[in-house]
PDB file of C-alpha atoms in Angstrom:
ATOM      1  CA  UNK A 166     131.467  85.186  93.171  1.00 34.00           C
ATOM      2  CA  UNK A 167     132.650  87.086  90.477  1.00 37.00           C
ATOM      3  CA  UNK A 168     135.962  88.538  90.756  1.00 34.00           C
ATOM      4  CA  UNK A 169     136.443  92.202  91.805  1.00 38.00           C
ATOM      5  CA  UNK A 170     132.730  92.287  91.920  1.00 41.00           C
ATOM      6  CA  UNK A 171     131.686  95.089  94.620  1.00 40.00           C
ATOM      7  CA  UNK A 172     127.787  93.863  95.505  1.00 37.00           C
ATOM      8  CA  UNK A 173     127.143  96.743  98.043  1.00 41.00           C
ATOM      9  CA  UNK A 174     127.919  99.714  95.568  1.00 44.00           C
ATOM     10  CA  UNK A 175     124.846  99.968  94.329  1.00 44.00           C
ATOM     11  CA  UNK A 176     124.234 103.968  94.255  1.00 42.00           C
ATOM     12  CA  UNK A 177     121.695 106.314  95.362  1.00 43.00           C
ATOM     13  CA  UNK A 178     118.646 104.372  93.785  1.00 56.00           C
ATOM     14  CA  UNK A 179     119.165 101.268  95.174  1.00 58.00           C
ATOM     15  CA  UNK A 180     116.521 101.926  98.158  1.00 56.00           C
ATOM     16  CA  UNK A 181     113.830 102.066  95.429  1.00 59.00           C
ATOM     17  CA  UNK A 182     115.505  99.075  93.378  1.00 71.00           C
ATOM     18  CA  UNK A 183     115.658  96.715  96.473  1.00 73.00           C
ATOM     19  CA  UNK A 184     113.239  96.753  98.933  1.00 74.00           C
ATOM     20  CA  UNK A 185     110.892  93.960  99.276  1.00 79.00           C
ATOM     21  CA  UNK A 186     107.369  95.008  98.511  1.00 86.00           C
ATOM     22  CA  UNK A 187     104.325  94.705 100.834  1.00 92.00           C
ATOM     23  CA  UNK A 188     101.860  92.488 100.771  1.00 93.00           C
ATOM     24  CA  UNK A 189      98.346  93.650  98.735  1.00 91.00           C
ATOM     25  CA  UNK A 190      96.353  92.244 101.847  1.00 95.00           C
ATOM     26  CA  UNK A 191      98.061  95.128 104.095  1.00 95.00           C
ATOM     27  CA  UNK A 192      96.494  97.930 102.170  1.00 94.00           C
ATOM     28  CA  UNK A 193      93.371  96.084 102.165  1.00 95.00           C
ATOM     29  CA  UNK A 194      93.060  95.864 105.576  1.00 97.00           C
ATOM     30  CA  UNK A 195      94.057  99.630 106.152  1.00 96.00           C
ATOM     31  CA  UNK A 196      90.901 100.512 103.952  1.00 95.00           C
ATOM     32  CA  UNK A 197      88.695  98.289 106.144  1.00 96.00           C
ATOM     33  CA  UNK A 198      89.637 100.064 108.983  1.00 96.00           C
ATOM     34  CA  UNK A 199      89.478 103.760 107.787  1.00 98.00           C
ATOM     35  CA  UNK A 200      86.185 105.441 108.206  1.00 98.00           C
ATOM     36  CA  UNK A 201      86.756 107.386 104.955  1.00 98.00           C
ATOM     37  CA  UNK A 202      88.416 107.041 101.684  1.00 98.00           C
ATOM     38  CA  UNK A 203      88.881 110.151 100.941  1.00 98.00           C
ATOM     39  CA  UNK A 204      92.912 111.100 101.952  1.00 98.00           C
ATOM     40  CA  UNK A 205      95.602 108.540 103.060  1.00 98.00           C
ATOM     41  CA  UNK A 206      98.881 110.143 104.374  1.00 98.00           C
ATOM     42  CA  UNK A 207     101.747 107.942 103.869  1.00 98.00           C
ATOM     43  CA  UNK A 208     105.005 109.171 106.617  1.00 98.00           C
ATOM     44  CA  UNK A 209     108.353 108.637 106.010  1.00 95.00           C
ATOM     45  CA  UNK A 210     107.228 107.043 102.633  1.00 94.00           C
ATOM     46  CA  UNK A 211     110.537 106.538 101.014  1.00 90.00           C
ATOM     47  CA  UNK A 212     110.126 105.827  97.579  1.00 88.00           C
ATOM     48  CA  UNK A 213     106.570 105.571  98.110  1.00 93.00           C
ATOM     49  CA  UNK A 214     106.120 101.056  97.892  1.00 90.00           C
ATOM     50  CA  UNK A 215     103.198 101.273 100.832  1.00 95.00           C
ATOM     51  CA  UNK A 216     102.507 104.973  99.126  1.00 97.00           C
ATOM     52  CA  UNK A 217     101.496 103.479  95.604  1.00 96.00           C
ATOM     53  CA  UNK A 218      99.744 100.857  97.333  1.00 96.00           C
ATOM     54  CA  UNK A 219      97.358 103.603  99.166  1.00 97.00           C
ATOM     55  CA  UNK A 220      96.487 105.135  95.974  1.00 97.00           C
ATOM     56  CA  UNK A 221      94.658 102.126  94.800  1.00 95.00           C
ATOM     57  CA  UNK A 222      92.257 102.068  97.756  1.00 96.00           C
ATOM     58  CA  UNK A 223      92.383 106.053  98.351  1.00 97.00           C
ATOM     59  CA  UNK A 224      90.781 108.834  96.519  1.00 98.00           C
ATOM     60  CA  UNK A 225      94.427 110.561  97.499  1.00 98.00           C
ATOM     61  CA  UNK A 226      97.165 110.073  99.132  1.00 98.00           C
ATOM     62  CA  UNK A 227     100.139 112.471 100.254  1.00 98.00           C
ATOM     63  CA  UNK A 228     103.660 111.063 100.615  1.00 98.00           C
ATOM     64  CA  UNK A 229     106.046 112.503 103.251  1.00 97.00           C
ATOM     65  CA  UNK A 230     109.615 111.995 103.369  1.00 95.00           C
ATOM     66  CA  UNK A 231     112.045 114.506 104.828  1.00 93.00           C
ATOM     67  CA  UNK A 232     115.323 112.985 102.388  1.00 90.00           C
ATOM     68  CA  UNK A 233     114.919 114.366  98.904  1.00 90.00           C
ATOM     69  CA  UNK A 234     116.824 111.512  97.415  1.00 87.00           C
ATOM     70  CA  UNK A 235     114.237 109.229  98.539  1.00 88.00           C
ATOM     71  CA  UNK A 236     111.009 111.331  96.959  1.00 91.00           C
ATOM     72  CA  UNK A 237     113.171 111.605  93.582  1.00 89.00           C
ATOM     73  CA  UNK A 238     112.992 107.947  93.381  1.00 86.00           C
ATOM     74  CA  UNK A 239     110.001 107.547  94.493  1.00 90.00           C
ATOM     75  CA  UNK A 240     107.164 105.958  92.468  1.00 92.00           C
ATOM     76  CA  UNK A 241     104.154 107.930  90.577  1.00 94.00           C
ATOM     77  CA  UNK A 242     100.890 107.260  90.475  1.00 96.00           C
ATOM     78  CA  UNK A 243      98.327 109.877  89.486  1.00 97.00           C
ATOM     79  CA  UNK A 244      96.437 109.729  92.607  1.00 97.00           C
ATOM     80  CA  UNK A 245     100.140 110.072  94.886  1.00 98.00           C
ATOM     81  CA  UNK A 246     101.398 113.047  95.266  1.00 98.00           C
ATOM     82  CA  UNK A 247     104.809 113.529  97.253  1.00 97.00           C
ATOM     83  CA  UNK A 248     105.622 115.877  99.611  1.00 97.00           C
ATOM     84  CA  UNK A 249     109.310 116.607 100.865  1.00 95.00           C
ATOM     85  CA  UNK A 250     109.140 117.635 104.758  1.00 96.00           C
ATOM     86  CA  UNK A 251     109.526 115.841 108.431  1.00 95.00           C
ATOM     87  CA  UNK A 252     107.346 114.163 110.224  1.00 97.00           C
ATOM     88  CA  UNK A 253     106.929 116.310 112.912  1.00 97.00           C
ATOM     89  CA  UNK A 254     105.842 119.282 110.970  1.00 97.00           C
ATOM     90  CA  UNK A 255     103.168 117.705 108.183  1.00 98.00           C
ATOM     91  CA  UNK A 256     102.114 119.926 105.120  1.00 98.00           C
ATOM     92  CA  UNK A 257      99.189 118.369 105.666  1.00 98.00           C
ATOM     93  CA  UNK A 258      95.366 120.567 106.160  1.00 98.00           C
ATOM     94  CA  UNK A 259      94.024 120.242 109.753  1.00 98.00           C
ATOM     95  CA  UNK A 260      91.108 117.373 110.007  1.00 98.00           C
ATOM     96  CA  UNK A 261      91.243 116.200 106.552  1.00 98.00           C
ATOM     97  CA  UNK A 262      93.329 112.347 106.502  1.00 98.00           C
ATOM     98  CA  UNK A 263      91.081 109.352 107.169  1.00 98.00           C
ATOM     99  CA  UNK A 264      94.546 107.244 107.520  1.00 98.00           C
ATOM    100  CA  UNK A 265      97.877 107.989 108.415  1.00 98.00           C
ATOM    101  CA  UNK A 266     100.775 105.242 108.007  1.00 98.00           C
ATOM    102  CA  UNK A 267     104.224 105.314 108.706  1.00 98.00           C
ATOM    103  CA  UNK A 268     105.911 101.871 107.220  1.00 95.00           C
ATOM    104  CA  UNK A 269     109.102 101.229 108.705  1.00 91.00           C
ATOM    105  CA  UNK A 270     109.928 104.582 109.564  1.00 93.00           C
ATOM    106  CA  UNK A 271     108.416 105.472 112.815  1.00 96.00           C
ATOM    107  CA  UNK A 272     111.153 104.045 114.957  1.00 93.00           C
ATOM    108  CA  UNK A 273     113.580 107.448 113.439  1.00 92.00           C
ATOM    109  CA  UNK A 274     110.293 110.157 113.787  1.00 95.00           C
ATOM    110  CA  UNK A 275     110.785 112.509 116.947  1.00 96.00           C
ATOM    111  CA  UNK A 276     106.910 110.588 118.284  1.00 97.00           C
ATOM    112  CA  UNK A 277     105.575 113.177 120.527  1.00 97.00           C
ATOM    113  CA  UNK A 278     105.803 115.399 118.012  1.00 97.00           C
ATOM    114  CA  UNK A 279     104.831 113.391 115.133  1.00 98.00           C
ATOM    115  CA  UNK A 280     101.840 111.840 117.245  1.00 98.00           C
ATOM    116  CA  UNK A 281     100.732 116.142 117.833  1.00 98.00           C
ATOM    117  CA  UNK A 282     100.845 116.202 113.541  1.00 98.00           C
ATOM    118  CA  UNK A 283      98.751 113.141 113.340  1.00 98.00           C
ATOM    119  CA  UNK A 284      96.242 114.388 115.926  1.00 98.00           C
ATOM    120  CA  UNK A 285      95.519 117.641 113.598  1.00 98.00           C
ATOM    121  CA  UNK A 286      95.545 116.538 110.351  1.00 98.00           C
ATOM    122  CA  UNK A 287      92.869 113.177 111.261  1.00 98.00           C
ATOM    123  CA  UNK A 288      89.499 113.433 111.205  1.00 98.00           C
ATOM    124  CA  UNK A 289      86.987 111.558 113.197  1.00 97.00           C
ATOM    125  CA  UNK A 290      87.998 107.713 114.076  1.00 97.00           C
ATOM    126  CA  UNK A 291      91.104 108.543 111.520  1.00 98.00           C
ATOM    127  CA  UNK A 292      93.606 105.300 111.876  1.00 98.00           C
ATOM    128  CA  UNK A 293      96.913 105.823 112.390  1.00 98.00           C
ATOM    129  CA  UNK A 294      99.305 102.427 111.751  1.00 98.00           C
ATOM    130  CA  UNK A 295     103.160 102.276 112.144  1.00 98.00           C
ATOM    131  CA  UNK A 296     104.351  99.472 110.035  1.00 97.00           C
ATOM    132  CA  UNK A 297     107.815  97.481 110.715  1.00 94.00           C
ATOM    133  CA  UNK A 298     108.906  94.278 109.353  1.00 91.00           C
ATOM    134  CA  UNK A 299     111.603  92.053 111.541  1.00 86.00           C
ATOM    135  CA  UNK A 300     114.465  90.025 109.813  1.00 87.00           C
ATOM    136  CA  UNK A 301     114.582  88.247 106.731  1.00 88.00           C
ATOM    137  CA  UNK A 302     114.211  84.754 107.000  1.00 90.00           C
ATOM    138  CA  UNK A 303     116.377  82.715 104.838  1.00 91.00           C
ATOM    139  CA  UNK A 304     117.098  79.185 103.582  1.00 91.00           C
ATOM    140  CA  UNK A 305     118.452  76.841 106.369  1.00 92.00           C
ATOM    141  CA  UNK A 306     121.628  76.171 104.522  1.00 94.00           C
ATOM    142  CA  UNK A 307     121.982  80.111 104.312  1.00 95.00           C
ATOM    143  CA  UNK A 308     120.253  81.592 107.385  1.00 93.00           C
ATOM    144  CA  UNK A 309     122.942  80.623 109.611  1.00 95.00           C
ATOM    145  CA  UNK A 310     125.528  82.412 108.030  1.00 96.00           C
ATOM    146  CA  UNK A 311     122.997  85.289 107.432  1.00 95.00           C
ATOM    147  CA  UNK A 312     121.985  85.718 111.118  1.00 94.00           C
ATOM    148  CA  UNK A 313     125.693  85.625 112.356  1.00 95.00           C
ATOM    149  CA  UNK A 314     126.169  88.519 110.030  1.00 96.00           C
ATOM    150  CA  UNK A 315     123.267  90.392 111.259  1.00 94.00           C
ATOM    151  CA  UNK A 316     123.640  90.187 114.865  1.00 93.00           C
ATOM    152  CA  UNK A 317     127.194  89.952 115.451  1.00 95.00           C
ATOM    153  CA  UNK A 318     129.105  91.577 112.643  1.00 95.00           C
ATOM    154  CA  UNK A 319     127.852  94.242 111.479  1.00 94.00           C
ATOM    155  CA  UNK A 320     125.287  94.494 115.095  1.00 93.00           C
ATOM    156  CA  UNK A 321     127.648  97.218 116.272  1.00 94.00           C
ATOM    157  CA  UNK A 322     126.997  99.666 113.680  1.00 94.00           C
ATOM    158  CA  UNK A 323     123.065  99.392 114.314  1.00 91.00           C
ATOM    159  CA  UNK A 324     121.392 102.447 115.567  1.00 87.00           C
ATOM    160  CA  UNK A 325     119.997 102.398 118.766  1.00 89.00           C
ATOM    161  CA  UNK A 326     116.329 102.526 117.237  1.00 89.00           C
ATOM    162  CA  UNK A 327     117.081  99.385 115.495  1.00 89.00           C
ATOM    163  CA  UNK A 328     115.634  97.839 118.622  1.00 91.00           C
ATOM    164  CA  UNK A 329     112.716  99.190 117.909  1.00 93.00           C
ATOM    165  CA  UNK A 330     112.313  97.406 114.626  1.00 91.00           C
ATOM    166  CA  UNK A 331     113.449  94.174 116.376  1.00 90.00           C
ATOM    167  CA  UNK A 332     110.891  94.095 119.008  1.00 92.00           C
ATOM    168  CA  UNK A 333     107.902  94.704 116.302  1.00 92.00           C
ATOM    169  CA  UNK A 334     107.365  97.794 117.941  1.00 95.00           C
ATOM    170  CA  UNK A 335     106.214  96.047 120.897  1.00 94.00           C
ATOM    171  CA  UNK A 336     108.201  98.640 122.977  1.00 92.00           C
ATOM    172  CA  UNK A 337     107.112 101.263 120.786  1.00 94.00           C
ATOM    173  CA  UNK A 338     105.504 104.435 122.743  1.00 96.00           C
ATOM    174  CA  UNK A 339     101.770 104.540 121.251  1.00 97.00           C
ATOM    175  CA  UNK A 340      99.053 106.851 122.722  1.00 97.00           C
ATOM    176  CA  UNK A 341      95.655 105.280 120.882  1.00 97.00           C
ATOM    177  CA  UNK A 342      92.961 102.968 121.539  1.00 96.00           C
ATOM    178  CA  UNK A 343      94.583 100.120 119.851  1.00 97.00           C
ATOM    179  CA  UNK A 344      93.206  97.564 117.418  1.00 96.00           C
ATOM    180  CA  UNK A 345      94.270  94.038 117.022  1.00 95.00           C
ATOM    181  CA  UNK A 346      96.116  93.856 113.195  1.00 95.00           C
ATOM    182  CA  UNK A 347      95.992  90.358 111.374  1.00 94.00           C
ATOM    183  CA  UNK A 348      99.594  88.269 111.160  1.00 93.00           C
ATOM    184  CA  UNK A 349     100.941  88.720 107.715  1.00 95.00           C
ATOM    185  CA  UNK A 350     103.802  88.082 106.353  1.00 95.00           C
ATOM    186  CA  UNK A 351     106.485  89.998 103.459  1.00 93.00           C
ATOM    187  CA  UNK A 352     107.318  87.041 100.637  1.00 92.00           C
ATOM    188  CA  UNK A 353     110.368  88.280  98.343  1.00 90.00           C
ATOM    189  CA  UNK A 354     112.080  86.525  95.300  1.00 91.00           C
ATOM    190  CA  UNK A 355     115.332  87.324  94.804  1.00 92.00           C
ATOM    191  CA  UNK A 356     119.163  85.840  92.804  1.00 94.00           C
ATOM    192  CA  UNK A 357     122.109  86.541  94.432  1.00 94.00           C
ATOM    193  CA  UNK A 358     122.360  90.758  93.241  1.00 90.00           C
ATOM    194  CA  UNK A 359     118.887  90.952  94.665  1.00 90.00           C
ATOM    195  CA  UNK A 360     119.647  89.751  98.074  1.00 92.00           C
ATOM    196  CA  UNK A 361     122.917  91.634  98.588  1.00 91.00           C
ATOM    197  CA  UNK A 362     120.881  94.701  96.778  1.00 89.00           C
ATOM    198  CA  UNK A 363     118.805  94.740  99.651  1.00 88.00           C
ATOM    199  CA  UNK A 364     121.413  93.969 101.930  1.00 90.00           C
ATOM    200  CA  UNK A 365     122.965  96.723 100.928  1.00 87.00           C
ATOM    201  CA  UNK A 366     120.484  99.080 101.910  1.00 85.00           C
ATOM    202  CA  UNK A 367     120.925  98.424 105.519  1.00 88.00           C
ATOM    203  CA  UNK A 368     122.256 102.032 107.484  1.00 85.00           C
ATOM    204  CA  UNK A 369     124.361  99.024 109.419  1.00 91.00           C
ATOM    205  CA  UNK A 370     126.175  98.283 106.641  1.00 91.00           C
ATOM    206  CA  UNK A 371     126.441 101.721 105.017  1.00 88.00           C
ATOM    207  CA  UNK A 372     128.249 102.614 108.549  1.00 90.00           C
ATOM    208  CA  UNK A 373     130.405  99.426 108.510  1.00 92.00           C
ATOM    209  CA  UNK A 374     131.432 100.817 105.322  1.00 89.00           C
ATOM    210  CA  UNK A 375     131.977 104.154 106.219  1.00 90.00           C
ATOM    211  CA  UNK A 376     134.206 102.266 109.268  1.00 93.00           C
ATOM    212  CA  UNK A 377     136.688 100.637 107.378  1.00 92.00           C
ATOM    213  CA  UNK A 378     135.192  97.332 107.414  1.00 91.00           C
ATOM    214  CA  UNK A 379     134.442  96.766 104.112  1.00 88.00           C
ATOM    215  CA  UNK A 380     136.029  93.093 104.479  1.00 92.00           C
ATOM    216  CA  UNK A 381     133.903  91.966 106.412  1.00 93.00           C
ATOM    217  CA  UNK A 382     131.176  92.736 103.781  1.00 92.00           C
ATOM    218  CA  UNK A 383     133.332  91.704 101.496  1.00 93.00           C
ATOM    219  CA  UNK A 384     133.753  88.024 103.520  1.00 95.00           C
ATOM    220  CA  UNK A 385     129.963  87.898 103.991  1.00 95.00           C
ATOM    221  CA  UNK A 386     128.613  88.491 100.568  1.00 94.00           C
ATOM    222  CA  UNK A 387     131.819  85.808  99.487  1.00 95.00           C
ATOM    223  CA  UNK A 388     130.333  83.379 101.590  1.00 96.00           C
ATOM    224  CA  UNK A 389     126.690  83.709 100.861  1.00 95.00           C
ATOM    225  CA  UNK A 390     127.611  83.470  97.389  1.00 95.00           C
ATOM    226  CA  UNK A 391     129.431  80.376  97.753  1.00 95.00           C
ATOM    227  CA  UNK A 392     126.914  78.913  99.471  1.00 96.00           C
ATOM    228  CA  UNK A 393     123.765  80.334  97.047  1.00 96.00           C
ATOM    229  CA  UNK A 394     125.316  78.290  94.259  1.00 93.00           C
ATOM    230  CA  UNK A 395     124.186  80.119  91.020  1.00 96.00           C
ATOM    231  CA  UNK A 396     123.489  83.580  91.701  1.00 94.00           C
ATOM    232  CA  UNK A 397     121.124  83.421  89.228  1.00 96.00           C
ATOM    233  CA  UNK A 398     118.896  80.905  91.371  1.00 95.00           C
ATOM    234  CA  UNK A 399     115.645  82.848  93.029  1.00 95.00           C
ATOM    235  CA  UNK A 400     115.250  81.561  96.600  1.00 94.00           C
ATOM    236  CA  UNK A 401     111.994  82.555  98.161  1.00 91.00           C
ATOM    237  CA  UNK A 402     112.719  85.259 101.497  1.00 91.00           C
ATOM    238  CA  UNK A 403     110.031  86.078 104.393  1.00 92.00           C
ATOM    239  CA  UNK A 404     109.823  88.949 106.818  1.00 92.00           C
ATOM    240  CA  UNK A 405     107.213  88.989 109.633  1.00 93.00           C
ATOM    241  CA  UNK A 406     105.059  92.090 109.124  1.00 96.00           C
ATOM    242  CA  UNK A 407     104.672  93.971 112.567  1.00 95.00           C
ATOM    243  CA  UNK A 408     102.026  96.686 113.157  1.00 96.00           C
ATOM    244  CA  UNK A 409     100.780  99.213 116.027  1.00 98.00           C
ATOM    245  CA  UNK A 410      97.021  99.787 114.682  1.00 98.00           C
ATOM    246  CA  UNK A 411      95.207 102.801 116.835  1.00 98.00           C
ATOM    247  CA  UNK A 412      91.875 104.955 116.463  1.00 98.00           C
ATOM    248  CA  UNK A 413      92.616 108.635 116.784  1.00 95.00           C
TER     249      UNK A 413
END
């Protein structure tokens, strides 16, 4: 690792830099499911990697994110246009969204009231789908190392709705007729910056930070790096794709 090297300073855009990107089949299978492709309404879109993907299925699509940082970053596209406001209070016309996500996002949304904005703004059969995906699967000589980081030190700094994410949203509270959704999986390439890029987006280890225990980010991304070998190597990461898929 390279000396004085701080891999979790990354800055403000490093959300949009690092995030793994979703597969094309999930947007494919949204559009099979929607009874119209007239509106899509991405929530909580961040900086808009599901939102983009909408737009080439959707006539529009609106993406909502209540952190302004995120929808500064976020990604154009001519059909996308991005909305800064909360999920439980949608700028969004009444009866006029055919699909409604929310990709890793739901498990911070206030539901009852977000679940009251999707009933308004979706038409007939509209298709609401909260999206999570679990932990990153790595290489057995890293995943070890990895998972003991995850779970044990920095697991204290993990918001309750973490939980959430970790179940699949199996424990999720969801109100619709539900559909079954296909198994599908997140495949990422990434060198060393990549994977502690991402890493670094975690609000676990923002709060670690922000706790005084930088060293033991500092020990982790030592030892992962030792045990990557170049950091300019690309190892191949998956993440199981989780989804709640209902009829409104």
């Amino acid at each position: 690792m390279a000396a004085g090297k701080n891999w979790f300073d990354h800055g403000g855009q490093a959300y949009a830099q690092f995030r793994p990107e979703y597969p094309a089949e999930l947007a494919e299978f949204f559009v099979s499911l929607a009874p119209a492709t007239d509106l899509a309404v991405d929530v909580g879109c961040g900086n808009g990697q599901l939102t983009v993907q909408l737009a080439a299925r959707f006539d529009v699509v609106i993406g909502v994110d209540s952190s302004a940082d995120q929808i500064a970053n976020a990604r154009l596209h001519d059909r996308v246009r991005y909305l800064q406001a909360p999920a439980e209070t949608l700028p969004v016309q009444d009866r006029s969204a055919a699909l409604i996500t929310a990709a890793q996002a739901a498990h911070w949304f206030d539901r009852p009231a977000f679940y009251s904005e999707v009933r308004r703004i979706a038409v007939d059969d509209a298709v609401l789908v909260l999206v999570s995906y679990g932990v990153t699967k790595l290489d057995p000589d890293l995943d070890e190392r990895f998972q003991h980081f995850y779970r044990t030190e920095i697991g204290p700094y993990w918001p309750e709705e973490r939980k959430l994410v970790d179940s699949g949203y199996a424990d999720i509270d969801f109100p619709f007729e539900e559909r079954p959704a296909p198994p599908m999986q997140i495949r990422t390439q990434w060198d060393l910056n990549g994977m502690l890029g991402y890493i670094s987006t975690w609000s676990a280890v923002r709060k670690a930070a922000e706790a005084g225990k930088s060293e033991v980010l500092e020990s982790f991304a030592a030892d992962l790096a030792d045990l990557w070998g170049d950091p300019a190597t690309t190892r191949e990461f998956t993440s199981p794709v989780n989804m709640r898929v209902g009829t409104i």
